[in-house]
Amino acid sequence: MTDRPRLYLSPPHIGDHELALVKEAFATNWIAPIGPHLEAFEAEVSSLVGIRHTLALVSGTAALHLALQLSGVRPGDEVWCSTLTFAGSANPIAYLGATPVFIDCEEHSWNCDPGLLAQALDDAARHSRLPKAVVVVDLYGQCADYEPIVAACSRHGVALIEDAAEALGARYRGKSAGSFGRAAIFSFNGNKIITCSGGGMLVSDDVELIRHARHLSTQARDPAPWYQHSEIGYNYRLSNVLAGIARGQLRVLEDRVLARRRINRMYQDQLGALPGITFMPMTDSSDGTTRSSRWLTVIQVDPALSPVTAEELRLVLTEDNVEARPVWKPMHLQPVFAGTRVIGGSVSERLFANGLCLPSGSAMSNADIERVVGLIQRKMGY
Ligand SMILES: *Cc1c(COP(=O)(O)O)cnc(C)c1O
């Protein structure tokens, strides 16, 4: 090991306003899962994303749980989900006693393969076995190809839920990430593009869905002077204190996106010519109407062309106290989902086998990037 300072994959990057906003919460005694920061945060995300209704929650996972439940998912239903993702995309399916079915990604975007999805939905419709909902993930900050995905889901009347946990600030054909499904979720966990230490958001144009979600997220209290409940609720509401942090972070979101995009470009400039190294394909348009947030910079190391493997690079970085991680292990390869049906799977398996996520935090200096680049170049003999 080394005494070099730790370089994290994606640490929090706090701006100039968060502390003042938290102090305001203390000064006004709004230390509760209710208060002015919470309402302001919801309104700000609503106007940023261009979605009418928003609900701030304790996590992105909680938001997805409510989105699925309020899309009518019940025990025994099928819910289809991108396989190349974090467990937070799939666990809520299990919370509801539903059956996950995982679906492979396409080479072009690393997101849910629209052709595969459309064909599988057509097949399922013929056998009257349509899923109740489909969870599509915007991987590493890049939107999935929603035009054909939305068309396939609406043709079959299947609810589309967008998992935009990694994609706040991204766009697809002029619309913001988070605006493509019946509902969408964001995460403000510590490693995400902006953070309030832990938090999430459910967004939808469906006023009734958000109203019901708000009710369920606060223990489903009926309007009565005594505590009365007609449904099982959850304690999922975000704290007003954390909403203060989140509001400060929202003010610097665009800076954070631009910083991550710049870091990605520097890695590409300096590593793109090495044998066997390629980057996550970018679906960005030149006019900016489609853009990734580049939450993480991710490379593929082709073992047939590169003198080293992705795992060897990861170990070299780890030895120098640099955190790098494999691409998400596909859900259909997870022990907890053993035996689950998967539609396709070989693309995500290869991306996992050869993939490596590089440190991508928006506070990284040029020297930090050169440290990572230098370690990779030296290991590869350059
Ligand atoms: C982080 C993440 C989640 C879960 O969000 P939390 O706020 O950590 O619960 C869900 N899906 C994806 C793709 C994520 O990256």
Tab-separated table of C-alpha atoms and ligand atoms in Angstrom:
chain	number	residue	atom	x	y	z
A	1	MET	CA	0.000	0.000	0.000
A	2	THR	CA	0.925	3.605	-0.216
A	3	ASP	CA	0.582	6.748	1.852
A	4	ARG	CA	-0.812	8.628	-1.132
A	5	PRO	CA	-4.154	10.306	-0.356
A	6	ARG	CA	-7.247	8.266	-1.106
A	7	LEU	CA	-8.909	9.105	-4.421
A	8	TYR	CA	-12.561	8.058	-4.282
A	9	LEU	CA	-14.762	6.983	-7.157
A	10	SER	CA	-17.439	9.642	-6.649
A	11	PRO	CA	-17.283	11.502	-3.313
A	12	PRO	CA	-19.643	14.305	-2.241
A	13	HIS	CA	-18.804	17.767	-3.571
A	14	ILE	CA	-20.402	20.437	-1.432
A	15	GLY	CA	-20.991	23.977	-2.711
A	16	ASP	CA	-21.191	27.379	-1.040
A	17	HIS	CA	-24.824	27.465	0.088
A	18	GLU	CA	-25.618	24.140	1.753
A	19	LEU	CA	-24.472	25.066	5.262
A	20	ALA	CA	-26.442	28.340	5.293
A	21	LEU	CA	-29.568	26.482	4.194
A	22	VAL	CA	-29.080	23.880	6.940
A	23	LYS	CA	-28.590	26.669	9.496
A	24	GLU	CA	-31.841	28.204	8.290
A	25	ALA	CA	-33.601	24.913	9.059
A	26	PHE	CA	-32.121	24.966	12.566
A	27	ALA	CA	-32.921	28.664	13.128
A	28	THR	CA	-36.554	28.098	12.201
A	29	ASN	CA	-36.763	24.736	14.030
A	30	TRP	CA	-37.883	22.814	10.935
A	31	ILE	CA	-36.001	19.690	12.043
A	32	ALA	CA	-38.616	17.290	10.739
A	33	PRO	CA	-39.724	15.463	7.617
A	34	ILE	CA	-41.858	18.495	6.816
A	35	GLY	CA	-40.949	22.119	6.221
A	36	PRO	CA	-40.145	24.897	3.780
A	37	HIS	CA	-36.902	23.430	2.366
A	38	LEU	CA	-38.740	20.243	1.493
A	39	GLU	CA	-41.448	22.091	-0.408
A	40	ALA	CA	-38.950	24.389	-2.110
A	41	PHE	CA	-36.723	21.445	-3.105
A	42	GLU	CA	-39.677	19.681	-4.700
A	43	ALA	CA	-40.685	22.804	-6.618
A	44	GLU	CA	-37.105	23.353	-7.801
A	45	VAL	CA	-36.693	19.793	-9.084
A	46	SER	CA	-40.094	20.033	-10.723
A	47	SER	CA	-39.113	23.078	-12.755
A	48	LEU	CA	-35.632	21.716	-13.496
A	49	VAL	CA	-36.918	18.405	-14.871
A	50	GLY	CA	-40.101	19.802	-16.402
A	51	ILE	CA	-42.365	17.405	-14.502
A	52	ARG	CA	-45.448	18.642	-12.717
A	53	HIS	CA	-45.371	16.702	-9.429
A	54	THR	CA	-42.501	15.689	-7.160
A	55	LEU	CA	-42.089	13.976	-3.805
A	56	ALA	CA	-38.840	14.076	-1.806
A	57	LEU	CA	-38.079	10.796	-0.042
A	58	VAL	CA	-35.357	9.152	2.046
A	59	SER	CA	-33.840	7.311	-0.917
A	60	GLY	CA	-34.135	6.505	-4.573
A	61	THR	CA	-34.938	2.922	-3.600
A	62	ALA	CA	-37.920	4.108	-1.523
A	63	ALA	CA	-39.077	6.224	-4.471
A	64	LEU	CA	-38.969	3.205	-6.777
A	65	HIS	CA	-40.830	1.088	-4.230
A	66	LEU	CA	-43.706	3.606	-4.203
A	67	ALA	CA	-43.600	4.057	-7.997
A	68	LEU	CA	-44.039	0.319	-8.515
A	69	GLN	CA	-46.695	-0.108	-5.862
A	70	LEU	CA	-48.700	2.784	-7.311
A	71	SER	CA	-48.352	1.316	-10.798
A	72	GLY	CA	-50.419	-1.561	-9.468
A	73	VAL	CA	-47.623	-4.089	-8.940
A	74	ARG	CA	-48.895	-6.874	-6.669
A	75	PRO	CA	-47.481	-10.213	-5.430
A	76	GLY	CA	-46.970	-12.590	-8.333
A	77	ASP	CA	-46.885	-9.890	-11.019
A	78	GLU	CA	-43.880	-9.683	-13.312
A	79	VAL	CA	-41.770	-6.543	-13.428
A	80	TRP	CA	-39.093	-6.296	-16.068
A	81	CYS	CA	-35.890	-4.428	-15.247
A	82	SER	CA	-32.588	-3.536	-16.906
A	83	THR	CA	-30.096	-6.176	-15.787
A	84	LEU	CA	-27.014	-3.937	-15.952
A	85	THR	CA	-27.671	-1.793	-12.907
A	86	PHE	CA	-27.355	-1.390	-9.155
A	87	ALA	CA	-29.470	-3.575	-6.853
A	88	GLY	CA	-31.523	-0.518	-5.887
A	89	SER	CA	-33.294	-0.828	-9.260
A	90	ALA	CA	-34.428	-4.390	-8.584
A	91	ASN	CA	-34.881	-4.776	-4.825
A	92	PRO	CA	-38.217	-2.896	-4.717
A	93	ILE	CA	-39.664	-5.494	-7.113
A	94	ALA	CA	-38.931	-8.100	-4.458
A	95	TYR	CA	-40.336	-5.886	-1.647
A	96	LEU	CA	-43.697	-6.119	-3.404
A	97	GLY	CA	-43.549	-9.889	-3.808
A	98	ALA	CA	-43.410	-9.459	-7.570
A	99	THR	CA	-41.207	-11.498	-9.898
A	100	PRO	CA	-38.323	-9.688	-11.573
A	101	VAL	CA	-37.372	-10.522	-15.142
A	102	PHE	CA	-34.115	-8.989	-16.282
A	103	ILE	CA	-33.479	-7.603	-19.708
A	104	ASP	CA	-30.160	-7.125	-21.445
A	105	CYS	CA	-28.644	-3.877	-22.657
A	106	GLU	CA	-27.603	-2.820	-26.139
A	107	GLU	CA	-24.012	-2.095	-27.243
A	108	HIS	CA	-25.000	1.342	-28.479
A	109	SER	CA	-25.905	2.915	-25.115
A	110	TRP	CA	-25.354	0.149	-22.521
A	111	ASN	CA	-29.007	0.698	-21.612
A	112	CYS	CA	-32.094	-1.486	-22.024
A	113	ASP	CA	-32.126	-2.851	-25.600
A	114	PRO	CA	-35.273	-1.340	-27.189
A	115	GLY	CA	-35.522	-4.008	-29.923
A	116	LEU	CA	-35.205	-6.842	-27.439
A	117	LEU	CA	-37.764	-5.199	-25.140
A	118	ALA	CA	-40.296	-4.631	-27.941
A	119	GLN	CA	-39.966	-8.199	-29.195
A	120	ALA	CA	-40.241	-9.681	-25.699
A	121	LEU	CA	-43.317	-7.560	-24.937
A	122	ASP	CA	-44.935	-8.693	-28.213
A	123	ASP	CA	-44.223	-12.320	-27.256
A	124	ALA	CA	-45.538	-11.823	-23.734
A	125	ALA	CA	-48.712	-10.197	-25.092
A	126	ARG	CA	-49.342	-13.213	-27.323
A	127	HIS	CA	-49.142	-15.453	-24.240
A	128	SER	CA	-51.151	-12.995	-22.099
A	129	ARG	CA	-48.188	-12.688	-19.726
A	130	LEU	CA	-47.383	-8.998	-19.928
A	131	PRO	CA	-45.422	-7.486	-17.046
A	132	LYS	CA	-47.137	-4.942	-14.796
A	133	ALA	CA	-44.248	-2.508	-15.215
A	134	VAL	CA	-40.840	-2.080	-16.827
A	135	VAL	CA	-37.982	-0.363	-14.958
A	136	VAL	CA	-35.541	1.232	-17.396
A	137	VAL	CA	-32.253	2.550	-16.028
A	138	ASP	CA	-30.280	5.563	-17.301
A	139	LEU	CA	-26.893	3.966	-16.786
A	140	TYR	CA	-23.960	6.035	-15.531
A	141	GLY	CA	-25.885	9.202	-16.367
A	142	GLN	CA	-26.869	8.386	-19.955
A	143	CYS	CA	-30.535	8.210	-20.928
A	144	ALA	CA	-31.861	5.051	-22.502
A	145	ASP	CA	-33.253	5.243	-26.047
A	146	TYR	CA	-36.747	6.252	-24.959
A	147	GLU	CA	-38.481	6.822	-28.271
A	148	PRO	CA	-38.798	3.095	-29.107
A	149	ILE	CA	-39.016	2.096	-25.423
A	150	VAL	CA	-41.964	4.423	-24.715
A	151	ALA	CA	-43.640	3.248	-27.950
A	152	ALA	CA	-43.299	-0.438	-27.016
A	153	CYS	CA	-44.572	0.067	-23.463
A	154	SER	CA	-47.530	2.204	-24.473
A	155	ARG	CA	-48.477	-0.185	-27.292
A	156	HIS	CA	-48.964	-2.856	-24.630
A	157	GLY	CA	-50.262	-0.591	-21.856
A	158	VAL	CA	-47.323	-1.470	-19.593
A	159	ALA	CA	-46.204	1.151	-17.048
A	160	LEU	CA	-42.716	2.476	-17.740
A	161	ILE	CA	-40.744	3.570	-14.667
A	162	GLU	CA	-37.543	5.489	-15.341
A	163	ASP	CA	-34.696	4.875	-12.905
A	164	ALA	CA	-32.825	8.149	-13.367
A	165	ALA	CA	-30.914	7.777	-10.075
A	166	GLU	CA	-27.623	8.421	-11.879
A	167	ALA	CA	-28.882	10.838	-14.507
A	168	LEU	CA	-30.034	14.113	-12.938
A	169	GLY	CA	-28.947	16.819	-15.392
A	170	ALA	CA	-28.942	14.507	-18.431
A	171	ARG	CA	-31.186	15.014	-21.472
A	172	TYR	CA	-32.634	12.937	-24.293
A	173	ARG	CA	-33.934	14.673	-27.428
A	174	GLY	CA	-34.541	17.935	-25.623
A	175	LYS	CA	-36.282	16.472	-22.565
A	176	SER	CA	-34.743	16.002	-19.133
A	177	ALA	CA	-33.879	12.640	-17.653
A	178	GLY	CA	-36.765	11.763	-15.363
A	179	SER	CA	-39.506	12.765	-17.802
A	180	PHE	CA	-39.996	9.576	-19.808
A	181	GLY	CA	-42.044	7.173	-17.739
A	182	ARG	CA	-45.340	7.115	-15.925
A	183	ALA	CA	-43.032	7.999	-13.025
A	184	ALA	CA	-39.297	8.399	-12.523
A	185	ILE	CA	-36.905	8.390	-9.598
A	186	PHE	CA	-33.727	10.238	-8.650
A	187	SER	CA	-31.174	9.481	-5.931
A	188	PHE	CA	-29.238	11.943	-3.790
A	189	ASN	CA	-27.101	9.289	-2.121
A	190	GLY	CA	-23.533	10.255	-1.158
A	191	ASN	CA	-21.981	8.977	-4.386
A	192	LYS	CA	-24.427	10.514	-6.852
A	193	ILE	CA	-23.941	13.610	-8.997
A	194	ILE	CA	-25.443	15.758	-6.246
A	195	THR	CA	-26.126	14.522	-2.737
A	196	CYS	CA	-27.821	15.391	0.539
A	197	SER	CA	-26.001	12.424	2.187
A	198	GLY	CA	-29.024	10.218	1.496
A	199	GLY	CA	-32.246	11.051	-0.286
A	200	GLY	CA	-34.425	10.422	-3.289
A	201	MET	CA	-37.226	11.888	-5.359
A	202	LEU	CA	-40.290	10.490	-7.076
A	203	VAL	CA	-41.517	12.545	-10.043
A	204	SER	CA	-44.588	12.188	-12.227
A	205	ASP	CA	-47.097	14.205	-14.216
A	206	ASP	CA	-49.812	12.116	-12.567
A	207	VAL	CA	-51.113	14.204	-9.678
A	208	GLU	CA	-52.991	11.286	-8.142
A	209	LEU	CA	-49.904	9.037	-8.148
A	210	ILE	CA	-47.854	11.634	-6.268
A	211	ARG	CA	-50.706	12.442	-3.883
A	212	HIS	CA	-51.075	8.768	-2.986
A	213	ALA	CA	-47.290	8.347	-2.715
A	214	ARG	CA	-47.118	11.307	-0.306
A	215	HIS	CA	-49.838	9.682	1.810
A	216	LEU	CA	-48.063	6.293	1.879
A	217	SER	CA	-44.659	7.889	2.577
A	218	THR	CA	-45.937	9.465	5.812
A	219	GLN	CA	-47.447	6.318	7.392
A	220	ALA	CA	-50.764	6.610	5.515
A	221	ARG	CA	-52.492	8.752	8.127
A	222	ASP	CA	-56.159	9.317	7.412
A	223	PRO	CA	-57.547	12.840	7.852
A	224	ALA	CA	-58.855	12.355	11.408
A	225	PRO	CA	-57.908	14.019	14.719
A	226	TRP	CA	-56.762	10.639	16.097
A	227	TYR	CA	-54.214	8.419	14.402
A	228	GLN	CA	-56.184	6.382	11.937
A	229	HIS	CA	-54.926	4.242	9.065
A	230	SER	CA	-56.768	2.501	6.259
A	231	GLU	CA	-53.658	1.355	4.394
A	232	ILE	CA	-50.167	0.138	5.281
A	233	GLY	CA	-47.843	3.123	5.021
A	234	TYR	CA	-44.114	3.745	5.173
A	235	ASN	CA	-41.829	6.214	6.900
A	236	TYR	CA	-40.147	7.400	3.701
A	237	ARG	CA	-40.272	11.207	3.816
A	238	LEU	CA	-37.033	13.193	3.487
A	239	SER	CA	-35.945	15.428	6.371
A	240	ASN	CA	-36.279	19.190	5.938
A	241	VAL	CA	-32.643	19.490	7.134
A	242	LEU	CA	-31.399	17.257	4.324
A	243	ALA	CA	-33.628	19.068	1.845
A	244	GLY	CA	-31.626	22.181	2.770
A	245	ILE	CA	-28.417	20.430	1.692
A	246	ALA	CA	-30.146	19.197	-1.450
A	247	ARG	CA	-31.284	22.730	-2.384
A	248	GLY	CA	-27.711	24.010	-2.098
A	249	GLN	CA	-26.515	21.127	-4.275
A	250	LEU	CA	-29.184	21.795	-6.874
A	251	ARG	CA	-27.760	25.307	-7.375
A	252	VAL	CA	-24.439	23.821	-8.509
A	253	LEU	CA	-25.854	20.895	-10.501
A	254	GLU	CA	-24.961	22.343	-13.903
A	255	ASP	CA	-21.360	22.982	-12.740
A	256	ARG	CA	-21.164	19.406	-11.502
A	257	VAL	CA	-22.419	17.990	-14.798
A	258	LEU	CA	-19.971	20.116	-16.787
A	259	ALA	CA	-17.100	19.075	-14.464
A	260	ARG	CA	-17.872	15.371	-14.912
A	261	ARG	CA	-18.135	15.810	-18.663
A	262	ARG	CA	-14.762	17.571	-18.701
A	263	ILE	CA	-13.177	14.784	-16.646
A	264	ASN	CA	-14.578	12.222	-19.076
A	265	ARG	CA	-13.104	14.146	-22.022
A	266	MET	CA	-9.670	14.320	-20.359
A	267	TYR	CA	-9.677	10.563	-19.737
A	268	GLN	CA	-10.681	9.961	-23.359
A	269	ASP	CA	-7.940	12.267	-24.656
A	270	GLN	CA	-5.273	10.592	-22.563
A	271	LEU	CA	-6.328	6.928	-22.610
A	272	GLY	CA	-8.358	6.609	-25.799
A	273	ALA	CA	-5.411	5.573	-27.964
A	274	LEU	CA	-4.187	2.747	-25.706
A	275	PRO	CA	-4.652	-0.711	-27.256
A	276	GLY	CA	-7.864	-2.430	-26.254
A	277	ILE	CA	-9.225	0.498	-24.248
A	278	THR	CA	-12.588	1.912	-25.272
A	279	PHE	CA	-15.042	4.162	-23.456
A	280	MET	CA	-18.733	3.772	-22.754
A	281	PRO	CA	-20.348	4.790	-26.057
A	282	MET	CA	-21.882	8.233	-25.917
A	283	THR	CA	-25.216	8.958	-27.517
A	284	ASP	CA	-24.765	12.748	-27.129
A	285	SER	CA	-26.021	14.960	-29.944
A	286	SER	CA	-23.858	17.842	-31.160
A	287	ASP	CA	-26.565	20.402	-30.333
A	288	GLY	CA	-26.741	19.325	-26.667
A	289	THR	CA	-30.378	18.165	-26.783
A	290	THR	CA	-29.143	14.683	-25.876
A	291	ARG	CA	-26.387	14.652	-23.285
A	292	SER	CA	-25.158	12.341	-20.558
A	293	SER	CA	-24.338	13.640	-17.089
A	294	ARG	CA	-21.235	11.410	-17.291
A	295	TRP	CA	-21.866	10.437	-13.686
A	296	LEU	CA	-19.004	7.956	-13.965
A	297	THR	CA	-16.370	7.512	-16.634
A	298	VAL	CA	-16.323	3.837	-17.576
A	299	ILE	CA	-13.868	1.986	-19.794
A	300	GLN	CA	-13.827	-1.420	-21.444
A	301	VAL	CA	-10.548	-3.324	-21.576
A	302	ASP	CA	-10.598	-5.860	-24.406
A	303	PRO	CA	-8.506	-8.830	-23.237
A	304	ALA	CA	-7.720	-9.754	-26.859
A	305	LEU	CA	-6.120	-6.388	-27.604
A	306	SER	CA	-4.806	-5.057	-24.299
A	307	PRO	CA	-1.681	-6.355	-22.509
A	308	VAL	CA	-3.581	-6.165	-19.202
A	309	THR	CA	-7.105	-6.933	-17.990
A	310	ALA	CA	-9.593	-4.584	-16.377
A	311	GLU	CA	-9.064	-6.440	-13.098
A	312	GLU	CA	-5.276	-5.966	-13.284
A	313	LEU	CA	-5.814	-2.246	-13.800
A	314	ARG	CA	-8.201	-2.132	-10.871
A	315	LEU	CA	-5.587	-3.774	-8.630
A	316	VAL	CA	-2.849	-1.369	-9.706
A	317	LEU	CA	-5.109	1.584	-8.918
A	318	THR	CA	-6.137	0.057	-5.582
A	319	GLU	CA	-2.476	-0.395	-4.585
A	320	ASP	CA	-1.989	3.330	-5.100
A	321	ASN	CA	-5.050	4.116	-2.947
A	322	VAL	CA	-7.226	4.949	-5.960
A	323	GLU	CA	-10.765	3.588	-5.851
A	324	ALA	CA	-11.873	2.005	-9.131
A	325	ARG	CA	-14.666	-0.520	-9.492
A	326	PRO	CA	-15.949	-3.048	-11.991
A	327	VAL	CA	-19.044	-2.178	-14.005
A	328	TRP	CA	-22.269	-3.090	-12.133
A	329	LYS	CA	-22.545	-6.837	-11.843
A	330	PRO	CA	-25.701	-7.710	-13.846
A	331	MET	CA	-28.733	-8.531	-11.707
A	332	HIS	CA	-29.232	-11.905	-13.407
A	333	LEU	CA	-25.768	-12.962	-12.160
A	334	GLN	CA	-26.493	-11.956	-8.550
A	335	PRO	CA	-26.789	-14.831	-6.075
A	336	VAL	CA	-29.926	-13.277	-4.591
A	337	PHE	CA	-31.649	-13.392	-7.996
A	338	ALA	CA	-30.386	-16.862	-8.970
A	339	GLY	CA	-32.885	-18.674	-11.182
A	340	THR	CA	-34.571	-15.462	-12.316
A	341	ARG	CA	-35.503	-15.272	-15.989
A	342	VAL	CA	-33.294	-13.075	-18.158
A	343	ILE	CA	-34.024	-11.879	-21.682
A	344	GLY	CA	-30.680	-11.967	-23.500
A	345	GLY	CA	-27.783	-11.288	-21.123
A	346	SER	CA	-24.539	-11.737	-23.041
A	347	VAL	CA	-23.935	-8.025	-23.675
A	348	SER	CA	-24.151	-7.048	-20.009
A	349	GLU	CA	-22.048	-10.079	-19.028
A	350	ARG	CA	-19.225	-8.962	-21.309
A	351	LEU	CA	-19.465	-5.328	-20.172
A	352	PHE	CA	-19.178	-6.553	-16.578
A	353	ALA	CA	-16.237	-8.837	-17.345
A	354	ASN	CA	-14.200	-6.144	-19.121
A	355	GLY	CA	-15.457	-2.949	-17.529
A	356	LEU	CA	-13.868	-0.554	-15.081
A	357	CYS	CA	-15.293	2.635	-13.509
A	358	LEU	CA	-12.654	5.315	-12.989
A	359	PRO	CA	-12.641	8.028	-10.307
A	360	SER	CA	-15.036	10.667	-11.628
A	361	GLY	CA	-15.851	13.031	-8.747
A	362	SER	CA	-16.590	16.579	-9.867
A	363	ALA	CA	-13.963	17.990	-7.465
A	364	MET	CA	-11.102	16.058	-9.127
A	365	SER	CA	-8.110	18.186	-10.092
A	366	ASN	CA	-6.107	17.771	-13.295
A	367	ALA	CA	-3.345	16.288	-11.114
A	368	ASP	CA	-5.820	13.684	-9.796
A	369	ILE	CA	-6.741	12.709	-13.349
A	370	GLU	CA	-3.079	12.523	-14.342
A	371	ARG	CA	-2.417	10.279	-11.345
A	372	VAL	CA	-5.031	7.783	-12.565
A	373	VAL	CA	-3.934	8.085	-16.189
A	374	GLY	CA	-0.260	7.632	-15.257
A	375	LEU	CA	-0.948	4.451	-13.289
A	376	ILE	CA	-2.895	2.960	-16.209
A	377	GLN	CA	-0.300	3.998	-18.810
A	378	ARG	CA	2.596	2.583	-16.786
A	379	LYS	CA	0.785	-0.724	-16.161
A	380	MET	CA	0.176	-1.010	-19.898
A	381	GLY	CA	3.838	-0.289	-20.646
A	382	TYR	CA	3.478	3.246	-22.032
B	1	LIG	C1	-28.119	4.706	-6.460
B	1	LIG	C2	-29.066	3.998	-7.324
B	1	LIG	C3	-30.326	3.593	-6.871
B	1	LIG	C4	-30.755	3.706	-5.438
B	1	LIG	O1	-30.737	4.985	-4.915
B	1	LIG	P1	-30.586	5.160	-3.321
B	1	LIG	O2	-30.869	6.617	-3.113
B	1	LIG	O3	-29.184	4.786	-2.976
B	1	LIG	O4	-31.588	4.285	-2.675
B	1	LIG	C5	-31.190	2.985	-7.758
B	1	LIG	N1	-30.845	2.782	-9.024
B	1	LIG	C6	-29.643	3.146	-9.509
B	1	LIG	C7	-29.334	2.905	-10.943
B	1	LIG	C8	-28.699	3.739	-8.671
B	1	LIG	O5	-27.495	4.057	-9.144
